[in-house]
Amino acid sequence: MSALLLAGLLLASGSALATQAEHVHASHAWIRLLPAGLPAGGYVTLRNDSAQAAQLSQASSPDYANVMLHRSRMVDGMSTMTRVEHIDIPAHGQATLAPGGYHLMLMKAIRPPKAGDKLKVILRFADGSSLPVDFLARPANAVGPG
Ligand SMILES: [Cu+2]
């Protein structure tokens, strides 16, 4: 087998084995800070450029003791939120984490963050791969990434 052919085979198998984290691209990542140590909401758009669905299964941050995946929804006219096990990112599609829907719930800040800070969140996918993302901290009255 020629060296060139071998290199081609290795490249082909490499792309087939690409992790979910390599296929998912994060944008518009921001955190809404709330006063008095209340949990902060983390929001981000996750775009999947793969032909395979990806699944966000966990998140953590060096700046918060605990990060959970949550979903807000209206039940009988009241906004409630529940913990979810995972958030699907369809093949060639995206998942939008935004106020009123899916979000990261960041609890117990290790140092009190302030607006303008960049906070690192590590997103972990169903295949075990992980993607570090910088989130911009915004004040309580913010409605978007600014
Ligand atoms: Cu929540």
Coordinates of N, CA, C and O and ligand atoms in Angstrom, one line a residue:
M1 N 0.9 -1.2 0.0 CA 0.0 0.0 0.0 C 0.9 1.2 0.0 O 1.9 1.3 0.7
S2 N 0.6 2.2 -0.8 CA 1.4 3.4 -0.9 C 1.2 4.3 0.3 O 0.1 4.2 1.0
A3 N 2.2 5.0 0.6 CA 2.1 5.9 1.8 C 1.0 6.9 1.6 O 0.3 7.3 2.6
L4 N 0.7 7.4 0.4 CA -0.3 8.3 0.1 C -1.7 7.8 0.4 O -2.5 8.4 1.0
L5 N -1.9 6.5 -0.1 CA -3.2 5.8 0.1 C -3.4 5.6 1.6 O -4.5 5.9 2.1
L6 N -2.4 5.2 2.3 CA -2.5 5.0 3.8 C -2.9 6.3 4.5 O -3.8 6.4 5.3
A7 N -2.2 7.4 4.0 CA -2.5 8.7 4.6 C -4.0 9.1 4.4 O -4.7 9.6 5.2
G8 N -4.5 8.8 3.2 CA -5.8 9.1 2.8 C -6.8 8.3 3.7 O -7.8 8.8 4.1
L9 N -6.5 7.0 3.9 CA -7.4 6.2 4.7 C -7.4 6.7 6.2 O -8.5 6.7 6.8
L10 N -6.2 7.1 6.7 CA -6.2 7.6 8.0 C -7.0 8.9 8.2 O -7.8 9.1 9.1
L11 N -6.9 9.8 7.2 CA -7.7 11.0 7.2 C -9.2 10.7 7.2 O -10.0 11.3 7.9
A12 N -9.6 9.7 6.3 CA -11.0 9.4 6.2 C -11.5 8.8 7.5 O -12.6 9.2 8.0
S13 N -10.7 7.9 8.2 CA -11.2 7.4 9.4 C -11.2 8.5 10.5 O -12.1 8.5 11.4
G14 N -10.3 9.4 10.4 CA -10.2 10.5 11.4 C -11.5 11.3 11.3 O -12.1 11.6 12.4
S15 N -12.0 11.6 10.1 CA -13.2 12.5 10.1 C -14.4 11.7 10.5 O -15.3 12.2 11.1
A16 N -14.4 10.3 10.3 CA -15.6 9.6 10.7 C -15.6 9.5 12.2 O -16.7 9.3 12.8
L17 N -14.4 9.6 12.8 CA -14.4 9.5 14.3 C -14.4 10.8 15.0 O -14.2 10.9 16.2
A18 N -14.7 11.9 14.3 CA -14.7 13.2 14.9 C -15.7 13.3 16.0 O -16.8 12.7 15.9
T19 N -15.4 13.9 17.1 CA -16.3 14.0 18.2 C -17.4 15.0 18.0 O -17.3 15.9 17.2
Q20 N -18.4 14.8 18.8 CA -19.5 15.8 18.8 C -19.0 17.2 19.1 O -19.4 18.2 18.4
A21 N -18.0 17.3 20.0 CA -17.5 18.7 20.3 C -16.8 19.3 19.1 O -16.9 20.5 19.0
E22 N -16.2 18.5 18.2 CA -15.6 19.1 17.1 C -16.6 19.5 16.0 O -16.3 20.3 15.2
H23 N -17.8 19.0 16.1 CA -18.9 19.4 15.1 C -19.8 20.5 15.6 O -20.6 21.0 14.8
V24 N -19.8 20.8 16.9 CA -20.7 21.7 17.5 C -20.0 23.1 17.7 O -18.9 23.1 18.2
H25 N -20.6 24.1 17.2 CA -20.0 25.5 17.2 C -20.9 26.4 18.1 O -22.1 26.5 17.8
A26 N -20.3 27.0 19.1 CA -21.1 27.9 20.0 C -21.0 29.3 19.6 O -19.9 29.8 19.1
S27 N -22.1 30.0 19.7 CA -22.1 31.5 19.4 C -23.1 32.1 20.4 O -24.0 31.5 21.0
H28 N -23.0 33.5 20.5 CA -24.0 34.2 21.3 C -24.0 33.7 22.7 O -25.1 33.5 23.3
A29 N -22.9 33.4 23.3 CA -22.9 32.8 24.7 C -22.9 33.9 25.7 O -21.9 34.8 25.7
W30 N -23.9 34.0 26.5 CA -23.9 35.0 27.6 C -24.6 34.4 28.8 O -25.3 33.4 28.8
I31 N -24.4 35.1 29.9 CA -24.9 34.7 31.2 C -25.7 35.9 31.8 O -25.1 37.1 31.7
R32 N -26.9 35.7 32.3 CA -27.6 36.8 33.0 C -27.4 36.7 34.5 O -27.8 35.7 35.1
L33 N -26.6 37.7 35.0 CA -26.4 37.7 36.4 C -27.6 38.2 37.2 O -28.2 39.1 36.8
L34 N -27.9 37.5 38.3 CA -29.0 38.0 39.2 C -28.4 38.4 40.5 O -27.3 37.9 40.9
P35 N -29.0 39.3 41.2 CA -28.4 39.8 42.5 C -28.6 38.7 43.6 O -29.3 37.7 43.4
A36 N -27.9 39.0 44.7 CA -28.1 38.3 45.9 C -27.8 36.8 45.8 O -28.5 35.9 46.4
G37 N -26.9 36.4 45.0 CA -26.4 35.0 44.9 C -27.5 34.1 44.3 O -27.3 32.9 44.4
L38 N -28.5 34.7 43.6 CA -29.4 33.8 42.9 C -28.7 33.1 41.7 O -27.7 33.6 41.2
P39 N -29.2 32.0 41.3 CA -28.6 31.3 40.2 C -28.7 32.1 38.9 O -29.6 32.9 38.7
A40 N -27.7 32.0 38.1 CA -27.6 32.8 36.9 C -28.0 31.9 35.7 O -27.7 30.7 35.7
G41 N -28.6 32.5 34.7 CA -29.0 31.7 33.5 C -27.9 31.8 32.4 O -27.4 32.9 32.2
G42 N -27.6 30.7 31.8 CA -26.6 30.7 30.7 C -27.2 30.4 29.4 O -28.0 29.5 29.3
Y43 N -26.9 31.2 28.4 CA -27.6 31.1 27.1 C -26.6 31.0 26.0 O -25.6 31.7 26.0
V44 N -26.9 30.2 24.9 CA -25.9 30.0 23.9 C -26.6 29.4 22.7 O -27.6 28.6 22.9
T45 N -26.1 29.6 21.5 CA -26.6 28.9 20.3 C -25.6 27.9 19.9 O -24.4 28.2 19.8
L46 N -26.0 26.6 19.8 CA -25.2 25.5 19.4 C -25.5 25.0 18.0 O -26.6 24.5 17.8
R47 N -24.6 25.1 17.1 CA -24.9 24.7 15.7 C -24.0 23.4 15.4 O -22.9 23.4 15.8
N48 N -24.7 22.5 14.9 CA -24.1 21.2 14.6 C -23.9 21.0 13.1 O -24.8 21.0 12.3
D49 N -22.6 20.9 12.7 CA -22.3 20.9 11.2 C -22.2 19.4 10.8 O -21.7 19.1 9.7
S50 N -22.6 18.5 11.6 CA -22.4 17.0 11.3 C -23.7 16.5 10.7 O -24.8 17.0 11.0
A51 N -23.6 15.3 10.0 CA -24.8 14.6 9.6 C -25.4 13.7 10.7 O -26.4 13.0 10.5
Q52 N -24.7 13.7 11.9 CA -25.2 12.9 13.0 C -25.7 13.9 14.1 O -25.1 15.0 14.3
A53 N -26.8 13.6 14.7 CA -27.3 14.4 15.8 C -26.2 14.4 16.9 O -25.5 13.4 17.1
A54 N -26.2 15.5 17.7 CA -25.3 15.6 18.9 C -26.2 15.8 20.1 O -27.4 16.2 19.9
Q55 N -25.7 15.6 21.2 CA -26.5 15.8 22.4 C -25.6 16.4 23.5 O -24.6 15.8 23.9
L56 N -26.1 17.6 24.0 CA -25.4 18.2 25.2 C -25.9 17.5 26.4 O -27.2 17.4 26.6
S57 N -25.0 16.9 27.2 CA -25.5 16.1 28.3 C -25.1 16.7 29.7 O -25.6 16.2 30.7
Q58 N -24.2 17.6 29.7 CA -23.7 18.1 31.0 C -22.9 19.4 30.8 O -22.4 19.7 29.7
A59 N -22.8 20.2 31.8 CA -22.0 21.4 31.7 C -21.4 21.7 33.1 O -21.9 21.3 34.1
S60 N -20.2 22.3 33.1 CA -19.6 22.7 34.3 C -18.8 24.0 34.1 O -18.6 24.4 33.0
S61 N -18.4 24.6 35.2 CA -17.7 25.8 35.1 C -16.7 26.0 36.3 O -17.1 25.7 37.4
P62 N -15.5 26.5 36.1 CA -14.6 26.8 37.2 C -15.2 27.9 38.1 O -14.7 28.1 39.2
D63 N -16.1 28.7 37.6 CA -16.6 29.8 38.3 C -17.9 29.5 39.1 O -18.3 30.4 39.9
Y64 N -18.5 28.4 38.9 CA -19.7 28.0 39.7 C -19.6 26.6 40.2 O -19.0 25.7 39.6
A65 N -20.1 26.4 41.4 CA -20.0 25.1 42.1 C -20.8 24.0 41.4 O -20.5 22.9 41.4
N66 N -21.9 24.5 40.7 CA -22.9 23.5 40.1 C -23.5 24.2 38.9 O -23.9 25.3 38.9
V67 N -23.6 23.4 37.8 CA -24.3 23.8 36.6 C -25.2 22.7 36.2 O -24.8 21.6 36.1
M68 N -26.5 23.1 35.9 CA -27.4 22.1 35.5 C -28.1 22.5 34.1 O -28.1 23.7 33.8
L69 N -28.6 21.5 33.4 CA -29.4 21.8 32.2 C -30.8 22.0 32.6 O -31.4 21.1 33.3
H70 N -31.5 23.1 32.2 CA -32.8 23.4 32.6 C -33.7 23.7 31.4 O -33.2 24.2 30.4
R71 N -35.0 23.6 31.6 CA -35.9 24.1 30.6 C -37.0 24.9 31.3 O -37.7 24.4 32.2
S72 N -37.2 26.1 30.8 CA -38.4 26.9 31.3 C -39.6 26.7 30.4 O -39.4 26.6 29.2
R73 N -40.7 26.6 31.0 CA -41.9 26.6 30.1 C -43.1 27.1 30.9 O -43.1 27.2 32.2
M74 N -44.2 27.5 30.2 CA -45.4 28.0 30.8 C -46.3 26.8 31.2 O -46.6 26.0 30.3
V75 N -46.7 26.8 32.4 CA -47.7 25.8 32.9 C -48.8 26.5 33.6 O -48.5 27.2 34.6
D76 N -50.0 26.4 33.0 CA -51.1 27.1 33.6 C -50.8 28.6 33.8 O -51.1 29.2 34.9
G77 N -50.2 29.2 32.8 CA -49.9 30.6 32.9 C -48.8 31.0 33.8 O -48.5 32.2 34.0
M78 N -48.1 30.1 34.4 CA -47.0 30.4 35.2 C -45.7 29.8 34.6 O -45.7 28.7 34.1
S79 N -44.6 30.5 34.7 CA -43.3 30.1 34.2 C -42.7 29.1 35.2 O -42.5 29.5 36.4
T80 N -42.4 27.9 34.8 CA -41.8 27.0 35.7 C -40.5 26.4 35.0 O -40.4 26.5 33.8
M81 N -39.6 26.0 35.8 CA -38.4 25.3 35.1 C -38.1 24.0 35.7 O -38.3 23.7 36.9
T82 N -37.7 23.1 34.8 CA -37.4 21.7 35.3 C -36.0 21.4 34.7 O -35.5 21.9 33.8
R83 N -35.4 20.4 35.4 CA -34.1 19.9 35.0 C -34.3 19.0 33.8 O -35.3 18.2 33.8
V84 N -33.4 19.0 32.9 CA -33.5 18.1 31.8 C -32.2 17.3 31.7 O -31.1 17.7 32.2
E85 N -32.3 16.0 31.2 CA -31.1 15.1 31.2 C -30.2 15.5 30.1 O -29.0 15.3 30.2
H86 N -30.7 16.0 29.0 CA -29.9 16.4 27.8 C -30.6 17.3 26.9 O -31.9 17.5 27.0
I87 N -29.9 18.0 26.0 CA -30.5 18.9 25.0 C -30.0 18.4 23.7 O -28.8 18.3 23.4
D88 N -30.9 18.1 22.8 CA -30.6 17.5 21.4 C -30.2 18.7 20.5 O -30.8 19.7 20.5
I89 N -29.2 18.4 19.7 CA -28.7 19.3 18.6 C -28.8 18.5 17.3 O -28.0 17.7 17.1
P90 N -29.9 18.8 16.5 CA -30.1 17.9 15.4 C -29.0 18.0 14.4 O -28.2 19.0 14.3
A91 N -28.8 17.0 13.5 CA -27.9 17.0 12.4 C -28.1 18.2 11.5 O -29.2 18.5 11.2
H92 N -27.0 18.9 11.2 CA -27.1 20.1 10.4 C -28.2 21.1 10.9 O -28.9 21.7 10.1
G93 N -28.3 21.1 12.2 CA -29.3 22.0 12.8 C -28.7 22.7 14.0 O -27.5 22.7 14.2
Q94 N -29.5 23.3 14.8 CA -29.0 24.0 16.0 C -30.0 23.8 17.2 O -31.1 23.6 17.0
A95 N -29.4 24.0 18.4 CA -30.2 24.2 19.6 C -30.0 25.6 20.1 O -28.8 26.1 20.1
T96 N -31.0 26.2 20.5 CA -30.9 27.6 21.0 C -31.3 27.6 22.5 O -32.4 27.2 22.9
L97 N -30.3 27.9 23.3 CA -30.6 28.1 24.7 C -30.8 29.6 24.9 O -29.9 30.4 24.6
A98 N -32.0 29.9 25.4 CA -32.4 31.3 25.4 C -33.4 31.5 26.5 O -34.1 30.6 27.0
P99 N -33.6 32.8 27.1 CA -34.6 33.0 28.1 C -35.9 32.5 27.7 O -36.4 32.6 26.6
G100 N -36.6 31.8 28.6 CA -37.9 31.2 28.4 C -37.9 29.8 27.8 O -38.9 29.2 27.6
G101 N -36.7 29.3 27.6 CA -36.6 27.9 27.1 C -35.5 27.2 27.7 O -35.2 27.3 28.9
Y102 N -34.8 26.4 26.9 CA -33.6 25.7 27.5 C -32.5 26.7 27.9 O -32.3 27.7 27.3
H103 N -31.9 26.4 29.0 CA -30.8 27.2 29.5 C -29.9 26.4 30.4 O -30.2 25.3 30.9
L104 N -28.7 27.0 30.7 CA -27.8 26.5 31.8 C -28.2 27.2 33.0 O -28.4 28.4 33.0
M105 N -28.3 26.5 34.2 CA -28.5 27.1 35.4 C -27.2 27.0 36.2 O -26.8 25.9 36.5
L106 N -26.6 28.2 36.4 CA -25.3 28.3 37.1 C -25.5 28.6 38.5 O -26.0 29.7 38.8
M107 N -25.1 27.8 39.4 CA -25.4 27.9 40.8 C -24.2 28.1 41.7 O -23.1 27.4 41.4
K108 N -24.2 28.9 42.7 CA -23.2 29.0 43.7 C -21.9 29.5 43.1 O -20.9 28.8 42.9
A109 N -21.9 30.8 42.7 CA -20.7 31.4 42.1 C -19.5 31.3 43.1 O -19.7 31.5 44.3
I110 N -18.4 30.9 42.6 CA -17.2 30.8 43.5 C -16.6 32.1 43.9 O -16.3 32.4 45.0
R111 N -16.6 33.1 42.9 CA -16.3 34.5 43.2 C -17.4 35.2 42.6 O -17.9 34.9 41.5
P112 N -18.0 36.3 43.2 CA -19.1 37.0 42.6 C -18.7 37.6 41.3 O -17.9 38.5 41.2
P113 N -19.3 37.1 40.2 CA -19.0 37.6 38.9 C -19.6 39.0 38.7 O -20.6 39.3 39.4
K114 N -19.1 39.8 37.8 CA -19.7 41.1 37.5 C -19.9 41.2 36.0 O -19.2 40.6 35.2
A115 N -20.8 42.1 35.6 CA -21.1 42.3 34.2 C -19.8 42.7 33.5 O -19.0 43.5 34.0
G116 N -19.6 42.1 32.3 CA -18.4 42.3 31.5 C -17.4 41.2 31.7 O -16.5 41.1 30.8
D117 N -17.5 40.4 32.8 CA -16.6 39.3 32.9 C -16.8 38.3 31.9 O -17.9 38.1 31.4
K118 N -15.7 37.6 31.5 CA -15.9 36.4 30.6 C -15.8 35.2 31.5 O -14.8 35.0 32.2
L119 N -16.8 34.3 31.5 CA -16.8 33.1 32.3 C -16.7 31.9 31.5 O -17.5 31.8 30.5
K120 N -15.9 31.0 31.9 CA -15.7 29.7 31.1 C -16.7 28.7 31.5 O -16.9 28.5 32.7
V121 N -17.4 28.1 30.5 CA -18.3 27.0 30.8 C -17.8 25.9 29.9 O -17.5 26.1 28.7
I122 N -17.7 24.7 30.4 CA -17.3 23.5 29.6 C -18.6 22.7 29.3 O -19.2 22.2 30.2
L123 N -18.9 22.6 28.0 CA -20.0 21.8 27.6 C -19.6 20.4 27.3 O -18.6 20.2 26.6
R124 N -20.3 19.4 27.8 CA -19.9 18.0 27.6 C -21.0 17.3 26.8 O -22.2 17.5 27.1
F125 N -20.6 16.5 25.9 CA -21.6 15.9 25.0 C -21.7 14.4 25.3 O -20.9 13.8 26.0
A126 N -22.7 13.8 24.6 CA -23.1 12.4 24.9 C -21.9 11.4 24.7 O -21.8 10.4 25.3
D127 N -21.0 11.8 23.7 CA -19.9 10.9 23.4 C -18.7 11.1 24.4 O -17.7 10.5 24.2
G128 N -18.9 12.0 25.3 CA -17.8 12.2 26.3 C -16.9 13.4 25.9 O -16.0 13.8 26.7
S129 N -17.1 13.9 24.7 CA -16.2 15.0 24.3 C -16.7 16.3 24.9 O -17.8 16.4 25.3
S130 N -15.8 17.3 25.0 CA -16.1 18.5 25.7 C -15.7 19.7 24.9 O -14.7 19.7 24.2
L131 N -16.4 20.8 25.1 CA -16.1 22.1 24.4 C -16.1 23.2 25.4 O -17.2 23.6 26.0
P132 N -15.0 23.9 25.6 CA -15.0 25.0 26.5 C -15.5 26.3 25.7 O -15.1 26.5 24.6
V133 N -16.3 27.0 26.4 CA -16.9 28.2 25.7 C -16.8 29.4 26.7 O -17.1 29.2 27.9
D134 N -16.4 30.6 26.2 CA -16.4 31.8 27.0 C -17.8 32.4 26.9 O -18.3 32.7 25.8
F135 N -18.4 32.6 28.1 CA -19.7 33.3 28.2 C -19.5 34.7 28.7 O -18.7 34.9 29.7
L136 N -20.2 35.7 28.1 CA -20.1 37.1 28.6 C -21.1 37.3 29.7 O -22.3 37.1 29.4
A137 N -20.7 37.7 30.8 CA -21.6 38.1 31.9 C -22.3 39.4 31.6 O -21.6 40.4 31.3
R138 N -23.6 39.4 31.8 CA -24.4 40.6 31.5 C -25.3 40.9 32.7 O -25.6 40.0 33.5
P139 N -25.8 42.1 32.8 CA -26.6 42.5 34.0 C -28.0 41.9 34.0 O -28.4 41.3 33.0
A140 N -28.6 41.9 35.1 CA -30.0 41.3 35.3 C -31.0 41.7 34.3 O -31.9 41.0 33.9
N141 N -30.9 43.0 33.8 CA -31.9 43.5 32.8 C -31.5 43.2 31.4 O -32.3 43.6 30.5
A142 N -30.5 42.5 31.1 CA -30.1 42.1 29.8 C -31.1 41.1 29.2 O -31.6 40.2 29.9
V143 N -31.4 41.2 27.9 CA -32.3 40.3 27.2 C -31.6 39.5 26.1 O -32.1 38.6 25.5
G144 N -30.3 39.8 25.9 CA -29.6 39.1 24.8 C -28.1 39.3 25.1 O -27.7 39.9 26.0
P145 N -27.3 38.8 24.1 CA -25.8 38.8 24.3 C -25.2 40.2 24.2 O -24.0 40.3 24.5
G146 N -26.0 41.2 23.8 CA -25.5 42.6 23.8 C -24.9 42.9 22.4 O -24.8 42.1 21.5
Ligands
CU1 CU -33.2 27.2 35.5

